[in-house]
N, C-alpha and C. Protein backbone atom coordinates (compact mmCIF):
# COMPACT_ATOMS: atom_id res chain seq x y z
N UNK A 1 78.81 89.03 107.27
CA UNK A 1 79.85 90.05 107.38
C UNK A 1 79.61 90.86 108.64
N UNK A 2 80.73 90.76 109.33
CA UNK A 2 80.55 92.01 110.86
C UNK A 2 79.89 93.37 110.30
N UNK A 3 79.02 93.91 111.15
CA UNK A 3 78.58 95.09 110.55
C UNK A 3 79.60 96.34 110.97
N UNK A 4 81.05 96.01 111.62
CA UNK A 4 82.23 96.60 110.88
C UNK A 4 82.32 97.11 109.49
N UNK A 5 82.06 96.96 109.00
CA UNK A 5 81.95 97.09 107.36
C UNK A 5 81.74 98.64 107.36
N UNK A 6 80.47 99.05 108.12
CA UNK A 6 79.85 100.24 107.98
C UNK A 6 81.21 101.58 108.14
N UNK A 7 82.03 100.76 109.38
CA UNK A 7 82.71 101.86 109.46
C UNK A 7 84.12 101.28 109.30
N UNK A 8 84.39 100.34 107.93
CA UNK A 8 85.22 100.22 107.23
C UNK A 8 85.44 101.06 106.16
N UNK A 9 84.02 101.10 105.80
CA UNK A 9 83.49 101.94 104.13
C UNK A 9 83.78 103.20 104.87
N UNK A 10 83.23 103.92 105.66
CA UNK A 10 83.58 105.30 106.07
C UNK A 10 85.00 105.69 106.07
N UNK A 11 85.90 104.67 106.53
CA UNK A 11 87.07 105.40 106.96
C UNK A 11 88.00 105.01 105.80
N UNK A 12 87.44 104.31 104.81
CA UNK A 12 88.36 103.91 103.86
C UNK A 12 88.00 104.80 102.14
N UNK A 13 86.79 105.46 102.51
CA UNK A 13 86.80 106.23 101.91
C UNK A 13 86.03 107.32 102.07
N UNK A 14 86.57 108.02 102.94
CA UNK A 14 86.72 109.89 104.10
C UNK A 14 87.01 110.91 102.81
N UNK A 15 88.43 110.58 102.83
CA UNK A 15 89.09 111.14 101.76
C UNK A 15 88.43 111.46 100.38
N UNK A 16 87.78 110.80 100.39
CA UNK A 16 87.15 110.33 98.51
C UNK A 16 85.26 111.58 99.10
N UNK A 17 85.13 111.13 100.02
CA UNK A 17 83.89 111.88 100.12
C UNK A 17 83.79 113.28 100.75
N UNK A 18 85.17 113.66 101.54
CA UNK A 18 85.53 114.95 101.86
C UNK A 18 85.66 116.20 100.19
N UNK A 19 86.21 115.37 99.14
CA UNK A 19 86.48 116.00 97.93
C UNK A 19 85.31 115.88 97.30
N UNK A 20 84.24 115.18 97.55
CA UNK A 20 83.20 114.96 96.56
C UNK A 20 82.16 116.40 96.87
N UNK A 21 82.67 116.37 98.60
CA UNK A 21 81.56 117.75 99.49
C UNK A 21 82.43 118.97 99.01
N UNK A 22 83.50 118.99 98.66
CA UNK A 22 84.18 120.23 97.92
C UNK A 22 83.89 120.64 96.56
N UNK A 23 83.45 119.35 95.94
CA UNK A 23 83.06 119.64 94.46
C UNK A 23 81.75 120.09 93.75
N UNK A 24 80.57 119.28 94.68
CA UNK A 24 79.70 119.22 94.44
C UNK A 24 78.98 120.84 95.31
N UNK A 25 79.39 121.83 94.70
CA UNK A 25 79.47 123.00 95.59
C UNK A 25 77.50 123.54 94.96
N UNK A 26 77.24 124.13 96.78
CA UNK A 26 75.95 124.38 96.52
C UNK A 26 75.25 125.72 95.95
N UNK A 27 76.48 126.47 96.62
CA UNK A 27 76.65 127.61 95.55
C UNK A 27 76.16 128.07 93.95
N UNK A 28 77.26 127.11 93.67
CA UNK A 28 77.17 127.16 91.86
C UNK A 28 75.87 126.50 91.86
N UNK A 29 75.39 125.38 92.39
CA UNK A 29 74.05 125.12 92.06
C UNK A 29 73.09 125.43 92.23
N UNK A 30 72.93 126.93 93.35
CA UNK A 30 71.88 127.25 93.50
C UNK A 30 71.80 128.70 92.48
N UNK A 31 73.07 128.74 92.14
CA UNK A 31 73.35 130.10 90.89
C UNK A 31 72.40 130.49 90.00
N UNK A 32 72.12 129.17 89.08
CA UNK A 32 70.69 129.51 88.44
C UNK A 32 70.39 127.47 87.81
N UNK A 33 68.81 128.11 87.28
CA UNK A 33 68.71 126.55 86.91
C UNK A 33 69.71 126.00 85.53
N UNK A 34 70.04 126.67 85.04
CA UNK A 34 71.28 126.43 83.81
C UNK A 34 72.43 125.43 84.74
N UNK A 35 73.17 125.95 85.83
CA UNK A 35 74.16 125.48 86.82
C UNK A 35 73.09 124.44 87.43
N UNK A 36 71.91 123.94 88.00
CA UNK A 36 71.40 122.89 88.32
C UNK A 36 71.47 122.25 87.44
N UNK A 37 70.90 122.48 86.19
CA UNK A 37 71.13 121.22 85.11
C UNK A 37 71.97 120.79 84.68
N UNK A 38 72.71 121.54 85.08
CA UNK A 38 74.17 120.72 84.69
C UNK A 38 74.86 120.18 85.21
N UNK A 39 74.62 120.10 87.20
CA UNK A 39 74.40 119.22 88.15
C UNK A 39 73.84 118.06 87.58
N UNK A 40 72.55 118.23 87.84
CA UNK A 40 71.56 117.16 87.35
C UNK A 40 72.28 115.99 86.34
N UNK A 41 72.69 116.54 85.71
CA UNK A 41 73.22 115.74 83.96
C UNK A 41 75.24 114.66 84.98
N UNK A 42 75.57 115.85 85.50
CA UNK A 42 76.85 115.30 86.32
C UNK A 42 76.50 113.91 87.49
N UNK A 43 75.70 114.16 87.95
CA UNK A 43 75.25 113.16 88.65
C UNK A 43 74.39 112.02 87.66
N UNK A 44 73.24 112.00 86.63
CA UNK A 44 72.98 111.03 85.92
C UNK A 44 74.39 110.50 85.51
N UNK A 45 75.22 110.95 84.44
CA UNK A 45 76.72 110.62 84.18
C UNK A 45 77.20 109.37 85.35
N UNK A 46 77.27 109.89 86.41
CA UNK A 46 77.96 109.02 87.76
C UNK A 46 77.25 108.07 88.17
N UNK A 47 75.78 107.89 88.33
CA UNK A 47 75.02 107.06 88.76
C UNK A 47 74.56 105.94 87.69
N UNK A 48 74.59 106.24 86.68
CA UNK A 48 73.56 105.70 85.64
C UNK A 48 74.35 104.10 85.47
N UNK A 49 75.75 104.20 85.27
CA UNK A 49 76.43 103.21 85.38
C UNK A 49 76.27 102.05 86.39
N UNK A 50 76.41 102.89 87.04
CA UNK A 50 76.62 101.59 88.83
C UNK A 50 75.37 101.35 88.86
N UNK A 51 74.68 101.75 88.66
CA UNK A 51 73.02 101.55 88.94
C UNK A 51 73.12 100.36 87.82
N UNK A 52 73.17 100.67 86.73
CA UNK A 52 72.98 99.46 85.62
C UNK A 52 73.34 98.10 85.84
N UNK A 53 74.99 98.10 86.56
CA UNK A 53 75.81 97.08 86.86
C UNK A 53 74.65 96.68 88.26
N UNK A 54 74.35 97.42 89.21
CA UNK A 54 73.47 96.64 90.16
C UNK A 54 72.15 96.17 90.17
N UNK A 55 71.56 97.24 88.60
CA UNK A 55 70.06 96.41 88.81
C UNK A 55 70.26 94.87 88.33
N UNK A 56 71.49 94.61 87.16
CA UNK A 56 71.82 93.33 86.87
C UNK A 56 72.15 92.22 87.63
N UNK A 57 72.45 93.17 88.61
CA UNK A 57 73.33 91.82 89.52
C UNK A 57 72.05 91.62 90.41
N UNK A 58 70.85 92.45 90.83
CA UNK A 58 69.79 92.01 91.51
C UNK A 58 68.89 91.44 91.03
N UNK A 59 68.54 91.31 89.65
CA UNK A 59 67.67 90.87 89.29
C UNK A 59 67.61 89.35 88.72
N UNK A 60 69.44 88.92 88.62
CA UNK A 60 70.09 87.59 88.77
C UNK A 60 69.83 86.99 90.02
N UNK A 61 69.85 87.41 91.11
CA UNK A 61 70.11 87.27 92.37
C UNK A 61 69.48 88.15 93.14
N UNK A 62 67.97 87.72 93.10
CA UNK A 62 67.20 88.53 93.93
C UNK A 62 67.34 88.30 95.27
N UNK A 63 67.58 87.15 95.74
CA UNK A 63 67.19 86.38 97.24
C UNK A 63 68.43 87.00 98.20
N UNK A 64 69.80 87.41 97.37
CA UNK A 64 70.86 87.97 97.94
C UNK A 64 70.75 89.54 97.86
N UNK A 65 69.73 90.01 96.91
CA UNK A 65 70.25 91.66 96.72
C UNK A 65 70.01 92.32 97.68
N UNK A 66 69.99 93.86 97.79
CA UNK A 66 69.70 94.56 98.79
C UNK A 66 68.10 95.11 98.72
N UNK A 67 67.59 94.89 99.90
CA UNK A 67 66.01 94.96 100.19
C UNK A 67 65.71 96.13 99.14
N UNK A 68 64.63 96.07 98.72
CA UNK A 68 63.53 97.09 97.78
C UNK A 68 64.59 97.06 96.87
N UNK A 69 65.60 96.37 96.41
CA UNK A 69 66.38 97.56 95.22
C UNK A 69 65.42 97.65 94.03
N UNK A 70 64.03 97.24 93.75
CA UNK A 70 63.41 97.40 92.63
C UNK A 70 62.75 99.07 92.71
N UNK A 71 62.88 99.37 93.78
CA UNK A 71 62.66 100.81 94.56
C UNK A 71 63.48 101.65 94.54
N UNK A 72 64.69 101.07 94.99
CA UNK A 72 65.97 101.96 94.97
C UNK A 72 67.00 102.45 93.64
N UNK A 73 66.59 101.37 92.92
CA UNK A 73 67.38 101.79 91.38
C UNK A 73 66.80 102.17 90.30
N UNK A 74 65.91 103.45 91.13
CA UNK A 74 65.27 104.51 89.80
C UNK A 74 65.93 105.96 90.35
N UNK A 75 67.18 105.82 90.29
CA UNK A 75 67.72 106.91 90.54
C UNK A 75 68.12 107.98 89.15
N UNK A 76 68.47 107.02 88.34
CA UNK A 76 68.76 107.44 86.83
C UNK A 76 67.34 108.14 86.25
N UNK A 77 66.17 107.08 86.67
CA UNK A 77 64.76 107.22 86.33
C UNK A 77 64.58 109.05 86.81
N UNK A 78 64.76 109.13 88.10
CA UNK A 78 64.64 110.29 88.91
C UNK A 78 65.26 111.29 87.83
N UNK A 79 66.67 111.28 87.72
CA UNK A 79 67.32 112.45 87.17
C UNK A 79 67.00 112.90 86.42
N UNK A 80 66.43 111.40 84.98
CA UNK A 80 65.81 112.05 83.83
C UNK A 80 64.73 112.29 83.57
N UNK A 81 64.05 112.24 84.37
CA UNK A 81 62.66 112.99 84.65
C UNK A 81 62.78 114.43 85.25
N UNK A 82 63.41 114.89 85.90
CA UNK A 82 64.17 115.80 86.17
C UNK A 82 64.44 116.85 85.20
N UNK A 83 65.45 116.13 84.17
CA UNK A 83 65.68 116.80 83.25
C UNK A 83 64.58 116.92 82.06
N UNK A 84 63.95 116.15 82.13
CA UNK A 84 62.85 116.30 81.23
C UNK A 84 61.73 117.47 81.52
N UNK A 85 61.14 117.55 82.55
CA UNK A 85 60.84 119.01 82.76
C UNK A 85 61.12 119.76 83.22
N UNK A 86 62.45 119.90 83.11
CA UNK A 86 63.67 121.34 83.26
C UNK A 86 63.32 121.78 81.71
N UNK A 87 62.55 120.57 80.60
CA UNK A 87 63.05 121.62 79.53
C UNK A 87 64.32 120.56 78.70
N UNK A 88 65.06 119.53 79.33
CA UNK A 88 66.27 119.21 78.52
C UNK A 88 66.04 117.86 77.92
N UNK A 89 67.03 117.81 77.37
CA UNK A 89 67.17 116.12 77.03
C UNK A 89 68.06 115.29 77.96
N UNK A 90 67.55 114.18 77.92
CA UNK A 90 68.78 112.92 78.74
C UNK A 90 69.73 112.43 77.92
N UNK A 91 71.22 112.33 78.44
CA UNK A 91 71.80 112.50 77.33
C UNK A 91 72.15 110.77 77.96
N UNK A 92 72.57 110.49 76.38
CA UNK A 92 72.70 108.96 76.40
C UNK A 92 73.95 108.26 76.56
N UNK A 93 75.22 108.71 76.88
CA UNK A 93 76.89 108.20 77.01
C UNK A 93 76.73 107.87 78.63
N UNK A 94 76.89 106.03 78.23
CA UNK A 94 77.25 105.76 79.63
C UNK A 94 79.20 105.34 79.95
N UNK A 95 79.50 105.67 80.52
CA UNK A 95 80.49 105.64 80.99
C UNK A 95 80.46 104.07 81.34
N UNK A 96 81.78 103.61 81.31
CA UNK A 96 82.06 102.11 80.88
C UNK A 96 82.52 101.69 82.45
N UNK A 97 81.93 100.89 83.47
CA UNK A 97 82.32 99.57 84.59
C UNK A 97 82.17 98.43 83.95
N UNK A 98 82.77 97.11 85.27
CA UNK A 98 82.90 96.26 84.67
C UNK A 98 81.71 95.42 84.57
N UNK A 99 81.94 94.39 83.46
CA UNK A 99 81.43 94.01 82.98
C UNK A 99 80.18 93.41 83.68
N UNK A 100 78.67 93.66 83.00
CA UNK A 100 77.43 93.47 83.97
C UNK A 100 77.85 92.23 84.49
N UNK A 101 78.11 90.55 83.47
CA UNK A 101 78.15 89.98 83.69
C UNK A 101 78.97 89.26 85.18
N UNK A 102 80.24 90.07 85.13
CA UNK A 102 80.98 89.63 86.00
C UNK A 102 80.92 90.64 87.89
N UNK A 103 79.80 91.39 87.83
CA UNK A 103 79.23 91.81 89.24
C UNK A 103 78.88 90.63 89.95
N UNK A 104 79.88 91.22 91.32
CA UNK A 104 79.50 90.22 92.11
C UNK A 104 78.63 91.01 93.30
N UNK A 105 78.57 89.95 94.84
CA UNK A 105 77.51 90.72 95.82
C UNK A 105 78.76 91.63 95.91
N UNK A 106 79.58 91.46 96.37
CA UNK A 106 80.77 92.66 96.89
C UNK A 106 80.72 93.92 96.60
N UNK A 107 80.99 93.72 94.97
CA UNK A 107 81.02 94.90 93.76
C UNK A 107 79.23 95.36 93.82
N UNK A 108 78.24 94.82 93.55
CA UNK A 108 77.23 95.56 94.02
C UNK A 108 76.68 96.35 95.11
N UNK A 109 77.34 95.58 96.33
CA UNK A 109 77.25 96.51 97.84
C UNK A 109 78.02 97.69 97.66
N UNK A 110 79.23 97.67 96.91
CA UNK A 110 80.26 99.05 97.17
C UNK A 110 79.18 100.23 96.53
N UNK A 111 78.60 99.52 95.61
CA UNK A 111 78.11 100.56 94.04
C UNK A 111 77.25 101.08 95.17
N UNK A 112 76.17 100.14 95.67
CA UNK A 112 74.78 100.85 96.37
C UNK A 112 75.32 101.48 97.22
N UNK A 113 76.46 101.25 98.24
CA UNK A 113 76.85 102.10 99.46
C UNK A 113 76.59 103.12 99.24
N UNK A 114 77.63 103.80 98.27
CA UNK A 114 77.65 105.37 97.77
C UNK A 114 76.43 105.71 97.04
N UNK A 115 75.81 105.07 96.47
CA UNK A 115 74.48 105.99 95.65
C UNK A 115 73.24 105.78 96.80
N UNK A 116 73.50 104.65 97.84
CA UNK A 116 72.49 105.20 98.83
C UNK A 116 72.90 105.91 99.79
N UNK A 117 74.16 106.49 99.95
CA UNK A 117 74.55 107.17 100.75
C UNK A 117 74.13 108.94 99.99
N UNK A 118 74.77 108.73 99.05
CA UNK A 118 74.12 110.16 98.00
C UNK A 118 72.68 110.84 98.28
N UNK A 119 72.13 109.11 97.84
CA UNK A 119 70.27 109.76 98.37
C UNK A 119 70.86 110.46 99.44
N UNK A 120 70.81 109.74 100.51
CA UNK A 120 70.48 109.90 101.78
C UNK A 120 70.87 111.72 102.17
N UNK A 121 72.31 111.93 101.59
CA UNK A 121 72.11 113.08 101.58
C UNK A 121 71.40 114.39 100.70
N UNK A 122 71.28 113.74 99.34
CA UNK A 122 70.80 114.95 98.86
C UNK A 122 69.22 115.43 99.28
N UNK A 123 68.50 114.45 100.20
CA UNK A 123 67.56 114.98 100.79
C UNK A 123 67.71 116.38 101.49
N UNK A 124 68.80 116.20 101.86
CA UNK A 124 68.69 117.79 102.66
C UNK A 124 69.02 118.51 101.99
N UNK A 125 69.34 118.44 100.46
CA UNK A 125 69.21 119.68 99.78
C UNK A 125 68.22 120.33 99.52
N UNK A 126 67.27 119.31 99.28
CA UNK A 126 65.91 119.91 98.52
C UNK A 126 65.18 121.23 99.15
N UNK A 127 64.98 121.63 99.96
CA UNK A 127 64.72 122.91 100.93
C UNK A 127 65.29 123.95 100.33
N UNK A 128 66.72 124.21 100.14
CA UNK A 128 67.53 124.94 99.02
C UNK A 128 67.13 124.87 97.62
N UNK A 129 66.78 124.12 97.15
CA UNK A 129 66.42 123.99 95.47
C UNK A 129 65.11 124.45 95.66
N UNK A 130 64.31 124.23 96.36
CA UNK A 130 62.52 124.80 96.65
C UNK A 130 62.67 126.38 96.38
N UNK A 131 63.63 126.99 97.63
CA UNK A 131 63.36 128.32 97.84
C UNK A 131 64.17 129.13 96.85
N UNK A 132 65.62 128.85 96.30
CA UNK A 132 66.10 129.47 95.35
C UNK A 132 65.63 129.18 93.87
N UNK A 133 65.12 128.06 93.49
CA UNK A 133 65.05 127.66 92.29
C UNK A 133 63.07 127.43 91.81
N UNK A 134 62.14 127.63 93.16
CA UNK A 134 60.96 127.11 92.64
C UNK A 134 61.11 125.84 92.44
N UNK A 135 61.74 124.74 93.32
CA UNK A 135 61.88 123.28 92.64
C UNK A 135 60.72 122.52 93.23
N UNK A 136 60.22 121.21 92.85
CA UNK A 136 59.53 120.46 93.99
C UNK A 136 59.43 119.18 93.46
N UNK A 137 59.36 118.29 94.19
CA UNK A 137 59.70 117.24 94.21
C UNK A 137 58.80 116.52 92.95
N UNK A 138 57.71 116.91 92.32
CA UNK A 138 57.07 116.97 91.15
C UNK A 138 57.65 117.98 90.08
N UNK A 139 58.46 119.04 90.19
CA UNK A 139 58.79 119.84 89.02
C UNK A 139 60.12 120.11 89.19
N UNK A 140 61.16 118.47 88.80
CA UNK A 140 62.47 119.12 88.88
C UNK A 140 63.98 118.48 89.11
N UNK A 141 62.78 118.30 91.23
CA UNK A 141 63.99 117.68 91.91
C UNK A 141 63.47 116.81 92.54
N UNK A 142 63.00 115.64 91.88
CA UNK A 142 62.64 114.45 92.02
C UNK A 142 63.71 113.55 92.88
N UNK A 143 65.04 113.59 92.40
CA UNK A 143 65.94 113.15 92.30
C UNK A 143 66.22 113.40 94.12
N UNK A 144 66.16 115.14 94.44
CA UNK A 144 66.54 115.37 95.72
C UNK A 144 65.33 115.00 96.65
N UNK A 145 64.02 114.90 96.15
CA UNK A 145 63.46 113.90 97.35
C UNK A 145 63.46 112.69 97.69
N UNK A 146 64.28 111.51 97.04
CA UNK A 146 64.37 110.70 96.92
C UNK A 146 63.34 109.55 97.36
N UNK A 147 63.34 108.89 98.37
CA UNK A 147 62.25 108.00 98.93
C UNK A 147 61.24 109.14 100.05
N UNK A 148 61.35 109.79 100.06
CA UNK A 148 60.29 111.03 100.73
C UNK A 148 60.18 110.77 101.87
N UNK A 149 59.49 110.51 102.59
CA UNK A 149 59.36 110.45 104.74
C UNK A 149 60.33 108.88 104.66
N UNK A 150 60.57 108.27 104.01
CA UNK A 150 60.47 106.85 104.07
C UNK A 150 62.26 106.85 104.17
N UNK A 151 63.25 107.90 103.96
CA UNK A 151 64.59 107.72 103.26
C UNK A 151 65.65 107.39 104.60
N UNK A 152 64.84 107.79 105.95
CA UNK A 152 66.28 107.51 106.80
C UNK A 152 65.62 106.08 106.83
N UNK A 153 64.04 105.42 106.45
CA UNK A 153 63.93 103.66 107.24
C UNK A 153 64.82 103.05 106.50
N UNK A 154 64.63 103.86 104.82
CA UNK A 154 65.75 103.11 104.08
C UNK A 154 66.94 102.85 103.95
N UNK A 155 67.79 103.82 104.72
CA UNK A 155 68.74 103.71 104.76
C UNK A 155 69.09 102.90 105.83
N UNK A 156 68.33 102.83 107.11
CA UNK A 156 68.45 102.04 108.07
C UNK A 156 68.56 100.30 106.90
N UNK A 157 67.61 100.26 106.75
CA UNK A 157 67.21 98.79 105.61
C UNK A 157 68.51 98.18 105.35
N UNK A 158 69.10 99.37 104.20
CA UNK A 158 70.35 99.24 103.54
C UNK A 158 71.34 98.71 104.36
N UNK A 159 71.70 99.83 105.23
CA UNK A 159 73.04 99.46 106.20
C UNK A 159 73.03 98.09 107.36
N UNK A 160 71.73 97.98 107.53
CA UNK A 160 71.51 96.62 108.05
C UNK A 160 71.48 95.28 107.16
N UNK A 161 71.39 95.31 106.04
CA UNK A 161 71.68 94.47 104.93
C UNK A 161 72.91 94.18 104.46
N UNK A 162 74.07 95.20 104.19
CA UNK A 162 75.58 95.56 103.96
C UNK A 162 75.96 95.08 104.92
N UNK A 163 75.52 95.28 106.24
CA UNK A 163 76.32 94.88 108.00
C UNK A 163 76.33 93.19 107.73
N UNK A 164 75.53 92.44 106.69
CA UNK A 164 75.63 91.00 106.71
C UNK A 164 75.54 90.14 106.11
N UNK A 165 75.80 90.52 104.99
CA UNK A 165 76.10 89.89 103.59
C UNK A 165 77.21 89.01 104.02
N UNK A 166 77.37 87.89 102.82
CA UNK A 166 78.71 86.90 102.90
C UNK A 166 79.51 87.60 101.45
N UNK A 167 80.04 88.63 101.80
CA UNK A 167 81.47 89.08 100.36
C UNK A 167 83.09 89.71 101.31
N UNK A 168 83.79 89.60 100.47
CA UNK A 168 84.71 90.19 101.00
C UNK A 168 84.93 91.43 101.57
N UNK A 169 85.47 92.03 102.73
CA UNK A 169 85.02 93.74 102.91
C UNK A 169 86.04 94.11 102.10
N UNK A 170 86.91 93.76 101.89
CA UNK A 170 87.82 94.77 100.99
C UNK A 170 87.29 94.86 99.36
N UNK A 171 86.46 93.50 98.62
CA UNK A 171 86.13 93.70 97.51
C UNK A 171 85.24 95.08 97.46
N UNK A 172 84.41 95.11 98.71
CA UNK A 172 83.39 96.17 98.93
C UNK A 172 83.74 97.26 99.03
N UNK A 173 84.87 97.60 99.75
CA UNK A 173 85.97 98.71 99.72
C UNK A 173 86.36 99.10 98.29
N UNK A 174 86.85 98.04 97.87
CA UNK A 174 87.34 98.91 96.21
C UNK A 174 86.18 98.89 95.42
N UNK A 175 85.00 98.17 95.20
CA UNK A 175 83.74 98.65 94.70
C UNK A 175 83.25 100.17 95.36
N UNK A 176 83.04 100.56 96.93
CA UNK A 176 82.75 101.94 97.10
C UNK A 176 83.75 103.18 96.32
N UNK A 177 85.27 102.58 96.18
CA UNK A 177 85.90 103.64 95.84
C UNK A 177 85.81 103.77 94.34
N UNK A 178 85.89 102.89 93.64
CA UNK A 178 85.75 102.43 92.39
C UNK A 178 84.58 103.97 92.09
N UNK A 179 83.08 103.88 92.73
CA UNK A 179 81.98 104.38 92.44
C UNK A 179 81.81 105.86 93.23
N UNK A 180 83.02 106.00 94.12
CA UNK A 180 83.00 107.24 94.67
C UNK A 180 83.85 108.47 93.19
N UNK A 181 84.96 107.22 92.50
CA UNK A 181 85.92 108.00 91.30
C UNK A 181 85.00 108.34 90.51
N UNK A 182 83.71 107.84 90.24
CA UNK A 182 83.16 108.14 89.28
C UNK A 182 82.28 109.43 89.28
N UNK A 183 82.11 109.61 90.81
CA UNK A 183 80.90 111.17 91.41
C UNK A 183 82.46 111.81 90.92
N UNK A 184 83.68 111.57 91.79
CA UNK A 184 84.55 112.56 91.32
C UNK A 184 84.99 113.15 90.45
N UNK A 185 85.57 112.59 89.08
CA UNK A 185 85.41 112.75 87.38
C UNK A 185 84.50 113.49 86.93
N UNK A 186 83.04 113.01 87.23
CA UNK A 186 82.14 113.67 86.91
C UNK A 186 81.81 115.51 87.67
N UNK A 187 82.19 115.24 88.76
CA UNK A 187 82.09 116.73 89.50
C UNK A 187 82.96 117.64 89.76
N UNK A 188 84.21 116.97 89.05
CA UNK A 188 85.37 117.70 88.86
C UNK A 188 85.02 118.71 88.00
N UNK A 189 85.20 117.61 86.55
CA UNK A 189 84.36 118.35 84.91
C UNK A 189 83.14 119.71 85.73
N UNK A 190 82.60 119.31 85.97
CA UNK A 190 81.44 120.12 86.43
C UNK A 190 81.73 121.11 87.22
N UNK A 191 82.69 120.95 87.95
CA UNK A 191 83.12 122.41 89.09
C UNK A 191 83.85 123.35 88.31
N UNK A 192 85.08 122.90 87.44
CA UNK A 192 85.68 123.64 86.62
C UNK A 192 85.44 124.26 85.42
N UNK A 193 84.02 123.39 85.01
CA UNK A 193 83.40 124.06 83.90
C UNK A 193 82.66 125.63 84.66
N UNK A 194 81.82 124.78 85.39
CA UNK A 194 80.92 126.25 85.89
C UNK A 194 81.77 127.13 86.59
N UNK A 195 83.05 127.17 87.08
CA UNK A 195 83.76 127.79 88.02
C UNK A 195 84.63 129.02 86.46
N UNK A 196 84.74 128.68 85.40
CA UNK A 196 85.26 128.92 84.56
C UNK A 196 84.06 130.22 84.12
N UNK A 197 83.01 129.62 83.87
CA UNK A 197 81.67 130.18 83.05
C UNK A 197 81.88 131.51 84.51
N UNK A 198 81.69 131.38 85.59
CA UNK A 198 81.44 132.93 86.39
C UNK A 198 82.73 133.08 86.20
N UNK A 199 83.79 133.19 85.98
CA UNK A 199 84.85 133.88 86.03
C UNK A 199 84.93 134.58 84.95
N UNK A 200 84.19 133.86 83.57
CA UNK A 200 84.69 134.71 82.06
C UNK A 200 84.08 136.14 82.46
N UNK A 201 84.82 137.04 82.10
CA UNK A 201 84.05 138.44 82.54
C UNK A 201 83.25 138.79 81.26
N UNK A 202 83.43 138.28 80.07
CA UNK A 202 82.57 138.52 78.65
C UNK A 202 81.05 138.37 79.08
N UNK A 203 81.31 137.38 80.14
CA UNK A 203 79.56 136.67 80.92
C UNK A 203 78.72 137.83 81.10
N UNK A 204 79.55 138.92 81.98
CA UNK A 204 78.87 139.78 82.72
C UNK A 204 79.09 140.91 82.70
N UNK A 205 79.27 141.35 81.28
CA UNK A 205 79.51 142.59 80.55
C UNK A 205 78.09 143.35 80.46
């Protein structure tokens, strides 16, 4: 595949990730750890799925998957460890893609695009979660250090792997958007819940 692709996926779904940077507001999450965890839980929700559908499709098809993914698809692992010493439980409703069986390379490249694109950014949150919240990459926000010094080689890895796969770019296209609807749903729920909770004035009587 031309490594066109890279900036097929960008421009075909701008739109989808311009609303995701509107939703996923840092604000409300740096509000208190109550509003992180409930981040935390919005993003397991979104990831846990596509991750499932791709560790299946790599572990069928190792020789085609994307480098380290035995590395890269403990993202779910991350969150709920996360939530586990925040104090919470991992909650267990996975939200329904298609069927493990029928993932192809296409539909697995779209899934990883966006959840290694996610890593890639929520690294630069973690600095913010340290100083407002006491977080660290051992007590929390596992999740936001993701691969640690190692996350731009990985991403290099990734996007040089996607640049040359044999799948369709458009299957890959509606697999990224497919998995971008799902951060959205999930961070919608989540903006309007917490956006609701500071507005009740009963809150802050």
């Amino acid at each position: 595949m031309p490594n066109g692709i890279r900036e097929l996926l960008r421009a075909k779904t701008r739109d989808q990730h311009m609303r995701l940077h509107e939703l996923i507001d840092l604000k409300i999450m740096l509000g208190s750890r109550r509003t992180y965890i409930t981040a935390l839980v919005a993003y397991l929700r979104a990831i846990r799925p596509c991750e499932a559908a791709v560790a299946f499709f790599s572990s069928c098809n190792p020789s085609i998957a994307m480098p380290d993914y035995k590395d890269r698809l403990q993202k779910s692992n991350w969150l709920g460890s996360d939530l586990i010493s925040l104090g919470e439980s991992v909650p267990d409703e996975l939200h329904a893609v298609p069927r493990r069986d029928s993932i192809s390379l296409a539909t697995a490249a779209g899934y990883a695009y966006v959840m290694e694109g996610m890593t890639l950014g929520a690294t630069g949150m973690l600095p913010r979660f340290e100083r407002s919240l006491g977080l660290s990459a051992s007590d929390g926000a596992n999740f936001f250090a993701a691969y640690g010094s190692e996350t731009p080689q990985m991403w290099k890895r990734f996007t040089a792997w996607i640049g040359q796969i044999d799948a369709s770019q458009d299957d890959v296209v509606q697999a990224a958007r497919f998995a971008f609807a799902q951060f959205e749903r999930e961070f919608s729920s989540w903006n309007r819940t917490e956006l609701s909770l500071l507005e009740d004035p009963s809150l802050h009587a």
